[in-house]
Amino acid sequence: MGVRPPADDNDDPNVIEFGIAALDAALSDADIEYPADEREVRDQVGHVEVPYDAAGHTTTVGEALDETDLGRFENEQALLNALHPVFERKREATGNSILSQLRSLVPF
């Protein structure tokens, strides 16, 4: 049995952006000229908190940069690619907690 996907309208207030999607939105408001080094990115958006899961847990861009080994980003996509694994690790770590597992059992 199939389930019809929800309509594709952007007026849905229940949509929660997290991870790279939320970071992408934050970067669109930033004034970063690429290629950019880590220092430039930190100066512009290092303080910005980005949710990394649907529960609303956040990390700053600066903290995420601390977990990468790249110091220069040729374009915004390179920055997103470098930070994606960081957000995924954080999301998976909170998803494995006892509290998260209990919450997943509750239907509401």
PDB file of N, CA and C in Angstrom:
ATOM      1  N   MET A   1       0.843  -1.172   0.000  1.00  0.00           N
ATOM      2  CA  MET A   1       0.000   0.000   0.000  1.00  0.00           C
ATOM      3  C   MET A   1       0.890   1.237   0.000  1.00  0.00           C
ATOM      4  N   GLY A   2       0.592   2.162  -0.867  1.00  0.00           N
ATOM      5  CA  GLY A   2       1.381   3.370  -0.973  1.00  0.00           C
ATOM      6  C   GLY A   2       0.747   4.534  -0.237  1.00  0.00           C
ATOM      7  N   VAL A   3       1.549   5.474   0.083  1.00  0.00           N
ATOM      8  CA  VAL A   3       1.081   6.688   0.736  1.00  0.00           C
ATOM      9  C   VAL A   3       1.427   7.857  -0.156  1.00  0.00           C
ATOM     10  N   ARG A   4       0.438   8.686  -0.419  1.00  0.00           N
ATOM     11  CA  ARG A   4       0.662   9.851  -1.264  1.00  0.00           C
ATOM     12  C   ARG A   4       1.545  10.860  -0.526  1.00  0.00           C
ATOM     13  N   PRO A   5       2.591  11.352  -1.183  1.00  0.00           N
ATOM     14  CA  PRO A   5       3.436  12.355  -0.527  1.00  0.00           C
ATOM     15  C   PRO A   5       2.662  13.653  -0.340  1.00  0.00           C
ATOM     16  N   PRO A   6       3.056  14.436   0.641  1.00  0.00           N
ATOM     17  CA  PRO A   6       2.364  15.709   0.867  1.00  0.00           C
ATOM     18  C   PRO A   6       2.520  16.649  -0.320  1.00  0.00           C
ATOM     19  N   ALA A   7       1.564  17.541  -0.470  1.00  0.00           N
ATOM     20  CA  ALA A   7       1.627  18.526  -1.552  1.00  0.00           C
ATOM     21  C   ALA A   7       2.868  19.382  -1.387  1.00  0.00           C
ATOM     22  N   ASP A   8       3.435  19.794  -2.500  1.00  0.00           N
ATOM     23  CA  ASP A   8       4.660  20.574  -2.474  1.00  0.00           C
ATOM     24  C   ASP A   8       4.329  22.063  -2.439  1.00  0.00           C
ATOM     25  N   ASP A   9       3.901  22.537  -1.283  1.00  0.00           N
ATOM     26  CA  ASP A   9       3.681  23.975  -1.127  1.00  0.00           C
ATOM     27  C   ASP A   9       4.574  24.483  -0.017  1.00  0.00           C
ATOM     28  N   ASN A  10       5.051  25.692  -0.162  1.00  0.00           N
ATOM     29  CA  ASN A  10       6.002  26.251   0.787  1.00  0.00           C
ATOM     30  C   ASN A  10       5.340  26.960   1.951  1.00  0.00           C
ATOM     31  N   ASP A  11       4.011  26.888   2.048  1.00  0.00           N
ATOM     32  CA  ASP A  11       3.301  27.561   3.119  1.00  0.00           C
ATOM     33  C   ASP A  11       3.128  26.679   4.345  1.00  0.00           C
ATOM     34  N   ASP A  12       3.704  25.486   4.355  1.00  0.00           N
ATOM     35  CA  ASP A  12       3.528  24.545   5.451  1.00  0.00           C
ATOM     36  C   ASP A  12       4.380  24.969   6.646  1.00  0.00           C
ATOM     37  N   PRO A  13       3.737  25.372   7.748  1.00  0.00           N
ATOM     38  CA  PRO A  13       4.508  25.808   8.911  1.00  0.00           C
ATOM     39  C   PRO A  13       5.140  24.651   9.670  1.00  0.00           C
ATOM     40  N   ASN A  14       4.823  23.403   9.320  1.00  0.00           N
ATOM     41  CA  ASN A  14       5.351  22.250  10.026  1.00  0.00           C
ATOM     42  C   ASN A  14       6.693  21.780   9.475  1.00  0.00           C
ATOM     43  N   VAL A  15       7.199  22.427   8.463  1.00  0.00           N
ATOM     44  CA  VAL A  15       8.476  22.045   7.881  1.00  0.00           C
ATOM     45  C   VAL A  15       9.591  22.580   8.776  1.00  0.00           C
ATOM     46  N   ILE A  16      10.482  21.679   9.149  1.00  0.00           N
ATOM     47  CA  ILE A  16      11.603  22.052  10.007  1.00  0.00           C
ATOM     48  C   ILE A  16      12.883  21.844   9.217  1.00  0.00           C
ATOM     49  N   GLU A  17      13.645  22.901   9.053  1.00  0.00           N
ATOM     50  CA  GLU A  17      14.933  22.789   8.373  1.00  0.00           C
ATOM     51  C   GLU A  17      16.011  22.553   9.412  1.00  0.00           C
ATOM     52  N   PHE A  18      16.875  21.598   9.118  1.00  0.00           N
ATOM     53  CA  PHE A  18      18.018  21.356   9.990  1.00  0.00           C
ATOM     54  C   PHE A  18      19.166  20.833   9.157  1.00  0.00           C
ATOM     55  N   GLY A  19      20.335  20.814   9.758  1.00  0.00           N
ATOM     56  CA  GLY A  19      21.524  20.330   9.047  1.00  0.00           C
ATOM     57  C   GLY A  19      21.922  21.258   7.918  1.00  0.00           C
ATOM     58  N   ILE A  20      22.287  20.666   6.806  1.00  0.00           N
ATOM     59  CA  ILE A  20      22.799  21.431   5.671  1.00  0.00           C
ATOM     60  C   ILE A  20      21.744  22.379   5.105  1.00  0.00           C
ATOM     61  N   ALA A  21      20.473  21.986   5.125  1.00  0.00           N
ATOM     62  CA  ALA A  21      19.419  22.879   4.624  1.00  0.00           C
ATOM     63  C   ALA A  21      19.359  24.156   5.461  1.00  0.00           C
ATOM     64  N   ALA A  22      19.443  24.024   6.770  1.00  0.00           N
ATOM     65  CA  ALA A  22      19.440  25.199   7.649  1.00  0.00           C
ATOM     66  C   ALA A  22      20.719  26.010   7.476  1.00  0.00           C
ATOM     67  N   LEU A  23      21.839  25.326   7.305  1.00  0.00           N
ATOM     68  CA  LEU A  23      23.104  26.021   7.086  1.00  0.00           C
ATOM     69  C   LEU A  23      23.074  26.790   5.779  1.00  0.00           C
ATOM     70  N   ASP A  24      22.527  26.184   4.747  1.00  0.00           N
ATOM     71  CA  ASP A  24      22.423  26.841   3.446  1.00  0.00           C
ATOM     72  C   ASP A  24      21.620  28.135   3.567  1.00  0.00           C
ATOM     73  N   ALA A  25      20.529  28.093   4.326  1.00  0.00           N
ATOM     74  CA  ALA A  25      19.720  29.297   4.534  1.00  0.00           C
ATOM     75  C   ALA A  25      20.524  30.367   5.275  1.00  0.00           C
ATOM     76  N   ALA A  26      21.300  29.967   6.262  1.00  0.00           N
ATOM     77  CA  ALA A  26      22.116  30.921   7.020  1.00  0.00           C
ATOM     78  C   ALA A  26      23.210  31.524   6.146  1.00  0.00           C
ATOM     79  N   LEU A  27      23.791  30.718   5.279  1.00  0.00           N
ATOM     80  CA  LEU A  27      24.863  31.216   4.410  1.00  0.00           C
ATOM     81  C   LEU A  27      24.338  32.178   3.348  1.00  0.00           C
ATOM     82  N   SER A  28      23.085  32.011   2.958  1.00  0.00           N
ATOM     83  CA  SER A  28      22.538  32.906   1.937  1.00  0.00           C
ATOM     84  C   SER A  28      22.422  34.339   2.450  1.00  0.00           C
ATOM     85  N   ASP A  29      22.344  34.500   3.767  1.00  0.00           N
ATOM     86  CA  ASP A  29      22.275  35.834   4.358  1.00  0.00           C
ATOM     87  C   ASP A  29      23.658  36.412   4.661  1.00  0.00           C
ATOM     88  N   ALA A  30      24.683  35.588   4.560  1.00  0.00           N
ATOM     89  CA  ALA A  30      26.038  36.027   4.900  1.00  0.00           C
ATOM     90  C   ALA A  30      26.725  36.678   3.713  1.00  0.00           C
ATOM     91  N   ASP A  31      27.684  37.535   4.018  1.00  0.00           N
ATOM     92  CA  ASP A  31      28.447  38.227   2.984  1.00  0.00           C
ATOM     93  C   ASP A  31      29.845  37.616   2.911  1.00  0.00           C
ATOM     94  N   ILE A  32      29.903  36.397   2.375  1.00  0.00           N
ATOM     95  CA  ILE A  32      31.178  35.691   2.254  1.00  0.00           C
ATOM     96  C   ILE A  32      31.584  35.677   0.791  1.00  0.00           C
ATOM     97  N   GLU A  33      32.809  36.113   0.533  1.00  0.00           N
ATOM     98  CA  GLU A  33      33.332  36.085  -0.830  1.00  0.00           C
ATOM     99  C   GLU A  33      34.239  34.865  -0.963  1.00  0.00           C
ATOM    100  N   TYR A  34      33.925  34.023  -1.940  1.00  0.00           N
ATOM    101  CA  TYR A  34      34.689  32.800  -2.171  1.00  0.00           C
ATOM    102  C   TYR A  34      35.696  33.028  -3.279  1.00  0.00           C
ATOM    103  N   PRO A  35      36.827  32.356  -3.227  1.00  0.00           N
ATOM    104  CA  PRO A  35      37.255  31.406  -2.212  1.00  0.00           C
ATOM    105  C   PRO A  35      37.475  32.112  -0.872  1.00  0.00           C
ATOM    106  N   ALA A  36      37.164  31.383   0.188  1.00  0.00           N
ATOM    107  CA  ALA A  36      37.260  31.935   1.543  1.00  0.00           C
ATOM    108  C   ALA A  36      38.008  30.954   2.428  1.00  0.00           C
ATOM    109  N   ASP A  37      38.795  31.501   3.340  1.00  0.00           N
ATOM    110  CA  ASP A  37      39.448  30.613   4.289  1.00  0.00           C
ATOM    111  C   ASP A  37      38.574  30.484   5.540  1.00  0.00           C
ATOM    112  N   GLU A  38      38.956  29.577   6.402  1.00  0.00           N
ATOM    113  CA  GLU A  38      38.174  29.285   7.606  1.00  0.00           C
ATOM    114  C   GLU A  38      37.955  30.536   8.456  1.00  0.00           C
ATOM    115  N   ARG A  39      38.951  31.383   8.533  1.00  0.00           N
ATOM    116  CA  ARG A  39      38.858  32.611   9.354  1.00  0.00           C
ATOM    117  C   ARG A  39      37.758  33.529   8.830  1.00  0.00           C
ATOM    118  N   GLU A  40      37.686  33.696   7.524  1.00  0.00           N
ATOM    119  CA  GLU A  40      36.647  34.545   6.935  1.00  0.00           C
ATOM    120  C   GLU A  40      35.253  33.996   7.224  1.00  0.00           C
ATOM    121  N   VAL A  41      35.107  32.679   7.114  1.00  0.00           N
ATOM    122  CA  VAL A  41      33.816  32.053   7.390  1.00  0.00           C
ATOM    123  C   VAL A  41      33.457  32.245   8.859  1.00  0.00           C
ATOM    124  N   ARG A  42      34.422  32.047   9.751  1.00  0.00           N
ATOM    125  CA  ARG A  42      34.179  32.247  11.192  1.00  0.00           C
ATOM    126  C   ARG A  42      33.757  33.684  11.493  1.00  0.00           C
ATOM    127  N   ASP A  43      34.435  34.629  10.871  1.00  0.00           N
ATOM    128  CA  ASP A  43      34.114  36.028  11.117  1.00  0.00           C
ATOM    129  C   ASP A  43      32.684  36.356  10.700  1.00  0.00           C
ATOM    130  N   GLN A  44      32.225  35.770   9.614  1.00  0.00           N
ATOM    131  CA  GLN A  44      30.890  36.079   9.094  1.00  0.00           C
ATOM    132  C   GLN A  44      29.782  35.290   9.779  1.00  0.00           C
ATOM    133  N   VAL A  45      29.979  33.984   9.965  1.00  0.00           N
ATOM    134  CA  VAL A  45      28.873  33.137  10.451  1.00  0.00           C
ATOM    135  C   VAL A  45      29.271  32.187  11.573  1.00  0.00           C
ATOM    136  N   GLY A  46      30.439  32.343  12.138  1.00  0.00           N
ATOM    137  CA  GLY A  46      30.893  31.426  13.184  1.00  0.00           C
ATOM    138  C   GLY A  46      29.982  31.384  14.396  1.00  0.00           C
ATOM    139  N   HIS A  47      29.309  32.471  14.686  1.00  0.00           N
ATOM    140  CA  HIS A  47      28.432  32.559  15.856  1.00  0.00           C
ATOM    141  C   HIS A  47      27.014  32.036  15.587  1.00  0.00           C
ATOM    142  N   VAL A  48      26.681  31.788  14.335  1.00  0.00           N
ATOM    143  CA  VAL A  48      25.322  31.384  13.956  1.00  0.00           C
ATOM    144  C   VAL A  48      25.052  29.958  14.432  1.00  0.00           C
ATOM    145  N   GLU A  49      23.936  29.790  15.159  1.00  0.00           N
ATOM    146  CA  GLU A  49      23.540  28.459  15.611  1.00  0.00           C
ATOM    147  C   GLU A  49      22.672  27.807  14.551  1.00  0.00           C
ATOM    148  N   VAL A  50      23.000  26.563  14.231  1.00  0.00           N
ATOM    149  CA  VAL A  50      22.297  25.817  13.197  1.00  0.00           C
ATOM    150  C   VAL A  50      21.747  24.539  13.827  1.00  0.00           C
ATOM    151  N   PRO A  51      20.450  24.284  13.691  1.00  0.00           N
ATOM    152  CA  PRO A  51      19.915  23.017  14.210  1.00  0.00           C
ATOM    153  C   PRO A  51      20.434  21.849  13.375  1.00  0.00           C
ATOM    154  N   TYR A  52      20.812  20.768  14.046  1.00  0.00           N
ATOM    155  CA  TYR A  52      21.316  19.611  13.300  1.00  0.00           C
ATOM    156  C   TYR A  52      20.377  18.415  13.370  1.00  0.00           C
ATOM    157  N   ASP A  53      19.244  18.562  14.048  1.00  0.00           N
ATOM    158  CA  ASP A  53      18.233  17.509  14.027  1.00  0.00           C
ATOM    159  C   ASP A  53      16.856  18.132  14.178  1.00  0.00           C
ATOM    160  N   ALA A  54      15.822  17.339  13.966  1.00  0.00           N
ATOM    161  CA  ALA A  54      14.453  17.841  14.014  1.00  0.00           C
ATOM    162  C   ALA A  54      14.014  18.202  15.428  1.00  0.00           C
ATOM    163  N   ALA A  55      14.736  17.729  16.432  1.00  0.00           N
ATOM    164  CA  ALA A  55      14.399  18.041  17.825  1.00  0.00           C
ATOM    165  C   ALA A  55      14.868  19.437  18.218  1.00  0.00           C
ATOM    166  N   GLY A  56      15.669  20.075  17.374  1.00  0.00           N
ATOM    167  CA  GLY A  56      16.107  21.438  17.651  1.00  0.00           C
ATOM    168  C   GLY A  56      17.463  21.558  18.314  1.00  0.00           C
ATOM    169  N   HIS A  57      18.216  20.466  18.440  1.00  0.00           N
ATOM    170  CA  HIS A  57      19.571  20.566  18.971  1.00  0.00           C
ATOM    171  C   HIS A  57      20.405  21.393  18.000  1.00  0.00           C
ATOM    172  N   THR A  58      21.247  22.255  18.527  1.00  0.00           N
ATOM    173  CA  THR A  58      22.005  23.156  17.662  1.00  0.00           C
ATOM    174  C   THR A  58      23.502  23.083  17.929  1.00  0.00           C
ATOM    175  N   THR A  59      24.236  23.565  16.965  1.00  0.00           N
ATOM    176  CA  THR A  59      25.666  23.790  17.089  1.00  0.00           C
ATOM    177  C   THR A  59      25.969  25.068  16.316  1.00  0.00           C
ATOM    178  N   THR A  60      27.025  25.734  16.670  1.00  0.00           N
ATOM    179  CA  THR A  60      27.400  26.924  15.911  1.00  0.00           C
ATOM    180  C   THR A  60      28.228  26.505  14.694  1.00  0.00           C
ATOM    181  N   VAL A  61      28.262  27.369  13.722  1.00  0.00           N
ATOM    182  CA  VAL A  61      29.083  27.105  12.537  1.00  0.00           C
ATOM    183  C   VAL A  61      30.547  27.000  12.956  1.00  0.00           C
ATOM    184  N   GLY A  62      30.965  27.820  13.910  1.00  0.00           N
ATOM    185  CA  GLY A  62      32.341  27.760  14.401  1.00  0.00           C
ATOM    186  C   GLY A  62      32.688  26.411  15.008  1.00  0.00           C
ATOM    187  N   GLU A  63      31.759  25.857  15.805  1.00  0.00           N
ATOM    188  CA  GLU A  63      31.990  24.536  16.392  1.00  0.00           C
ATOM    189  C   GLU A  63      32.072  23.470  15.304  1.00  0.00           C
ATOM    190  N   ALA A  64      31.230  23.589  14.284  1.00  0.00           N
ATOM    191  CA  ALA A  64      31.266  22.634  13.179  1.00  0.00           C
ATOM    192  C   ALA A  64      32.585  22.755  12.412  1.00  0.00           C
ATOM    193  N   LEU A  65      33.063  23.983  12.223  1.00  0.00           N
ATOM    194  CA  LEU A  65      34.337  24.177  11.531  1.00  0.00           C
ATOM    195  C   LEU A  65      35.488  23.546  12.306  1.00  0.00           C
ATOM    196  N   ASP A  66      35.394  23.535  13.637  1.00  0.00           N
ATOM    197  CA  ASP A  66      36.432  22.915  14.460  1.00  0.00           C
ATOM    198  C   ASP A  66      36.591  21.433  14.144  1.00  0.00           C
ATOM    199  N   GLU A  67      35.530  20.814  13.649  1.00  0.00           N
ATOM    200  CA  GLU A  67      35.552  19.373  13.378  1.00  0.00           C
ATOM    201  C   GLU A  67      35.901  19.035  11.929  1.00  0.00           C
ATOM    202  N   THR A  68      36.292  20.029  11.160  1.00  0.00           N
ATOM    203  CA  THR A  68      36.715  19.776   9.782  1.00  0.00           C
ATOM    204  C   THR A  68      38.225  19.935   9.681  1.00  0.00           C
ATOM    205  N   ASP A  69      38.786  19.395   8.643  1.00  0.00           N
ATOM    206  CA  ASP A  69      40.227  19.533   8.451  1.00  0.00           C
ATOM    207  C   ASP A  69      40.564  20.422   7.258  1.00  0.00           C
ATOM    208  N   LEU A  70      39.549  21.049   6.686  1.00  0.00           N
ATOM    209  CA  LEU A  70      39.789  21.956   5.566  1.00  0.00           C
ATOM    210  C   LEU A  70      39.926  23.379   6.072  1.00  0.00           C
ATOM    211  N   GLY A  71      40.820  24.116   5.484  1.00  0.00           N
ATOM    212  CA  GLY A  71      41.030  25.493   5.894  1.00  0.00           C
ATOM    213  C   GLY A  71      40.623  26.501   4.839  1.00  0.00           C
ATOM    214  N   ARG A  72      40.269  26.017   3.650  1.00  0.00           N
ATOM    215  CA  ARG A  72      39.905  26.903   2.547  1.00  0.00           C
ATOM    216  C   ARG A  72      38.752  26.278   1.771  1.00  0.00           C
ATOM    217  N   PHE A  73      37.828  27.141   1.360  1.00  0.00           N
ATOM    218  CA  PHE A  73      36.642  26.695   0.652  1.00  0.00           C
ATOM    219  C   PHE A  73      36.526  27.484  -0.645  1.00  0.00           C
ATOM    220  N   GLU A  74      36.550  26.779  -1.762  1.00  0.00           N
ATOM    221  CA  GLU A  74      36.528  27.420  -3.074  1.00  0.00           C
ATOM    222  C   GLU A  74      35.190  28.088  -3.377  1.00  0.00           C
ATOM    223  N   ASN A  75      34.108  27.524  -2.834  1.00  0.00           N
ATOM    224  CA  ASN A  75      32.775  28.089  -3.051  1.00  0.00           C
ATOM    225  C   ASN A  75      31.858  27.617  -1.927  1.00  0.00           C
ATOM    226  N   GLU A  76      30.627  28.087  -1.945  1.00  0.00           N
ATOM    227  CA  GLU A  76      29.686  27.731  -0.887  1.00  0.00           C
ATOM    228  C   GLU A  76      29.416  26.234  -0.862  1.00  0.00           C
ATOM    229  N   GLN A  77      29.342  25.613  -2.020  1.00  0.00           N
ATOM    230  CA  GLN A  77      29.087  24.177  -2.075  1.00  0.00           C
ATOM    231  C   GLN A  77      30.215  23.394  -1.404  1.00  0.00           C
ATOM    232  N   ALA A  78      31.452  23.834  -1.570  1.00  0.00           N
ATOM    233  CA  ALA A  78      32.586  23.173  -0.917  1.00  0.00           C
ATOM    234  C   ALA A  78      32.471  23.290   0.599  1.00  0.00           C
ATOM    235  N   LEU A  79      32.016  24.436   1.085  1.00  0.00           N
ATOM    236  CA  LEU A  79      31.805  24.625   2.518  1.00  0.00           C
ATOM    237  C   LEU A  79      30.703  23.696   3.016  1.00  0.00           C
ATOM    238  N   LEU A  80      29.591  23.632   2.292  1.00  0.00           N
ATOM    239  CA  LEU A  80      28.490  22.745   2.676  1.00  0.00           C
ATOM    240  C   LEU A  80      28.948  21.285   2.668  1.00  0.00           C
ATOM    241  N   ASN A  81      29.710  20.896   1.660  1.00  0.00           N
ATOM    242  CA  ASN A  81      30.212  19.517   1.580  1.00  0.00           C
ATOM    243  C   ASN A  81      31.136  19.189   2.746  1.00  0.00           C
ATOM    244  N   ALA A  82      31.948  20.152   3.161  1.00  0.00           N
ATOM    245  CA  ALA A  82      32.876  19.922   4.271  1.00  0.00           C
ATOM    246  C   ALA A  82      32.138  19.791   5.599  1.00  0.00           C
ATOM    247  N   LEU A  83      31.057  20.548   5.775  1.00  0.00           N
ATOM    248  CA  LEU A  83      30.340  20.540   7.053  1.00  0.00           C
ATOM    249  C   LEU A  83      29.259  19.469   7.134  1.00  0.00           C
ATOM    250  N   HIS A  84      28.848  18.928   5.995  1.00  0.00           N
ATOM    251  CA  HIS A  84      27.794  17.914   5.999  1.00  0.00           C
ATOM    252  C   HIS A  84      28.091  16.724   6.923  1.00  0.00           C
ATOM    253  N   PRO A  85      29.278  16.121   6.852  1.00  0.00           N
ATOM    254  CA  PRO A  85      29.554  14.986   7.744  1.00  0.00           C
ATOM    255  C   PRO A  85      29.499  15.360   9.225  1.00  0.00           C
ATOM    256  N   VAL A  86      29.856  16.582   9.555  1.00  0.00           N
ATOM    257  CA  VAL A  86      29.810  17.039  10.949  1.00  0.00           C
ATOM    258  C   VAL A  86      28.370  17.039  11.445  1.00  0.00           C
ATOM    259  N   PHE A  87      27.468  17.610  10.659  1.00  0.00           N
ATOM    260  CA  PHE A  87      26.060  17.646  11.047  1.00  0.00           C
ATOM    261  C   PHE A  87      25.465  16.244  11.121  1.00  0.00           C
ATOM    262  N   GLU A  88      25.861  15.381  10.206  1.00  0.00           N
ATOM    263  CA  GLU A  88      25.359  13.999  10.218  1.00  0.00           C
ATOM    264  C   GLU A  88      25.822  13.257  11.470  1.00  0.00           C
ATOM    265  N   ARG A  89      27.090  13.410  11.845  1.00  0.00           N
ATOM    266  CA  ARG A  89      27.595  12.752  13.058  1.00  0.00           C
ATOM    267  C   ARG A  89      26.846  13.236  14.290  1.00  0.00           C
ATOM    268  N   LYS A  90      26.608  14.538  14.364  1.00  0.00           N
ATOM    269  CA  LYS A  90      25.889  15.090  15.512  1.00  0.00           C
ATOM    270  C   LYS A  90      24.450  14.586  15.547  1.00  0.00           C
ATOM    271  N   ARG A  91      23.811  14.525  14.396  1.00  0.00           N
ATOM    272  CA  ARG A  91      22.429  14.051  14.332  1.00  0.00           C
ATOM    273  C   ARG A  91      22.344  12.591  14.757  1.00  0.00           C
ATOM    274  N   GLU A  92      23.248  11.784  14.260  1.00  0.00           N
ATOM    275  CA  GLU A  92      23.249  10.365  14.606  1.00  0.00           C
ATOM    276  C   GLU A  92      23.556  10.148  16.082  1.00  0.00           C
ATOM    277  N   ALA A  93      24.431  10.968  16.649  1.00  0.00           N
ATOM    278  CA  ALA A  93      24.782  10.822  18.061  1.00  0.00           C
ATOM    279  C   ALA A  93      23.588  11.117  18.962  1.00  0.00           C
ATOM    280  N   THR A  94      22.804  12.127  18.627  1.00  0.00           N
ATOM    281  CA  THR A  94      21.639  12.431  19.463  1.00  0.00           C
ATOM    282  C   THR A  94      20.513  11.445  19.201  1.00  0.00           C
ATOM    283  N   GLY A  95      20.459  10.882  18.003  1.00  0.00           N
ATOM    284  CA  GLY A  95      19.420   9.911  17.677  1.00  0.00           C
ATOM    285  C   GLY A  95      19.612   8.589  18.396  1.00  0.00           C
ATOM    286  N   ASN A  96      20.818   8.315  18.883  1.00  0.00           N
ATOM    287  CA  ASN A  96      21.093   7.057  19.566  1.00  0.00           C
ATOM    288  C   ASN A  96      20.958   7.158  21.078  1.00  0.00           C
ATOM    289  N   SER A  97      20.601   8.328  21.586  1.00  0.00           N
ATOM    290  CA  SER A  97      20.477   8.468  23.033  1.00  0.00           C
ATOM    291  C   SER A  97      19.238   7.728  23.540  1.00  0.00           C
ATOM    292  N   ILE A  98      19.240   7.365  24.795  1.00  0.00           N
ATOM    293  CA  ILE A  98      18.111   6.660  25.410  1.00  0.00           C
ATOM    294  C   ILE A  98      16.849   7.508  25.312  1.00  0.00           C
ATOM    295  N   LEU A  99      16.959   8.797  25.607  1.00  0.00           N
ATOM    296  CA  LEU A  99      15.804   9.685  25.559  1.00  0.00           C
ATOM    297  C   LEU A  99      15.224   9.759  24.151  1.00  0.00           C
ATOM    298  N   SER A 100      16.068   9.836  23.145  1.00  0.00           N
ATOM    299  CA  SER A 100      15.595   9.881  21.760  1.00  0.00           C
ATOM    300  C   SER A 100      14.902   8.579  21.372  1.00  0.00           C
ATOM    301  N   GLN A 101      15.428   7.480  21.834  1.00  0.00           N
ATOM    302  CA  GLN A 101      14.798   6.196  21.536  1.00  0.00           C
ATOM    303  C   GLN A 101      13.437   6.088  22.203  1.00  0.00           C
ATOM    304  N   LEU A 102      13.318   6.587  23.426  1.00  0.00           N
ATOM    305  CA  LEU A 102      12.016   6.573  24.109  1.00  0.00           C
ATOM    306  C   LEU A 102      11.023   7.489  23.408  1.00  0.00           C
ATOM    307  N   ARG A 103      11.475   8.647  22.972  1.00  0.00           N
ATOM    308  CA  ARG A 103      10.593   9.570  22.272  1.00  0.00           C
ATOM    309  C   ARG A 103      10.078   8.962  20.970  1.00  0.00           C
ATOM    310  N   SER A 104      10.888   8.177  20.301  1.00  0.00           N
ATOM    311  CA  SER A 104      10.465   7.578  19.049  1.00  0.00           C
ATOM    312  C   SER A 104       9.355   6.554  19.247  1.00  0.00           C
ATOM    313  N   LEU A 105       9.222   6.040  20.461  1.00  0.00           N
ATOM    314  CA  LEU A 105       8.177   5.064  20.751  1.00  0.00           C
ATOM    315  C   LEU A 105       6.814   5.707  20.989  1.00  0.00           C
ATOM    316  N   VAL A 106       6.820   6.982  21.354  1.00  0.00           N
ATOM    317  CA  VAL A 106       5.577   7.692  21.643  1.00  0.00           C
ATOM    318  C   VAL A 106       4.999   8.217  20.329  1.00  0.00           C
ATOM    319  N   PRO A 107       3.728   7.928  20.045  1.00  0.00           N
ATOM    320  CA  PRO A 107       3.163   8.279  18.733  1.00  0.00           C
ATOM    321  C   PRO A 107       2.845   9.771  18.544  1.00  0.00           C
ATOM    322  N   PHE A 108       3.016  10.593  19.520  1.00  0.00           N
ATOM    323  CA  PHE A 108       2.703  12.016  19.336  1.00  0.00           C
ATOM    324  C   PHE A 108       3.856  12.901  19.605  1.00  0.00           C
TER     325      PHE A 108
END
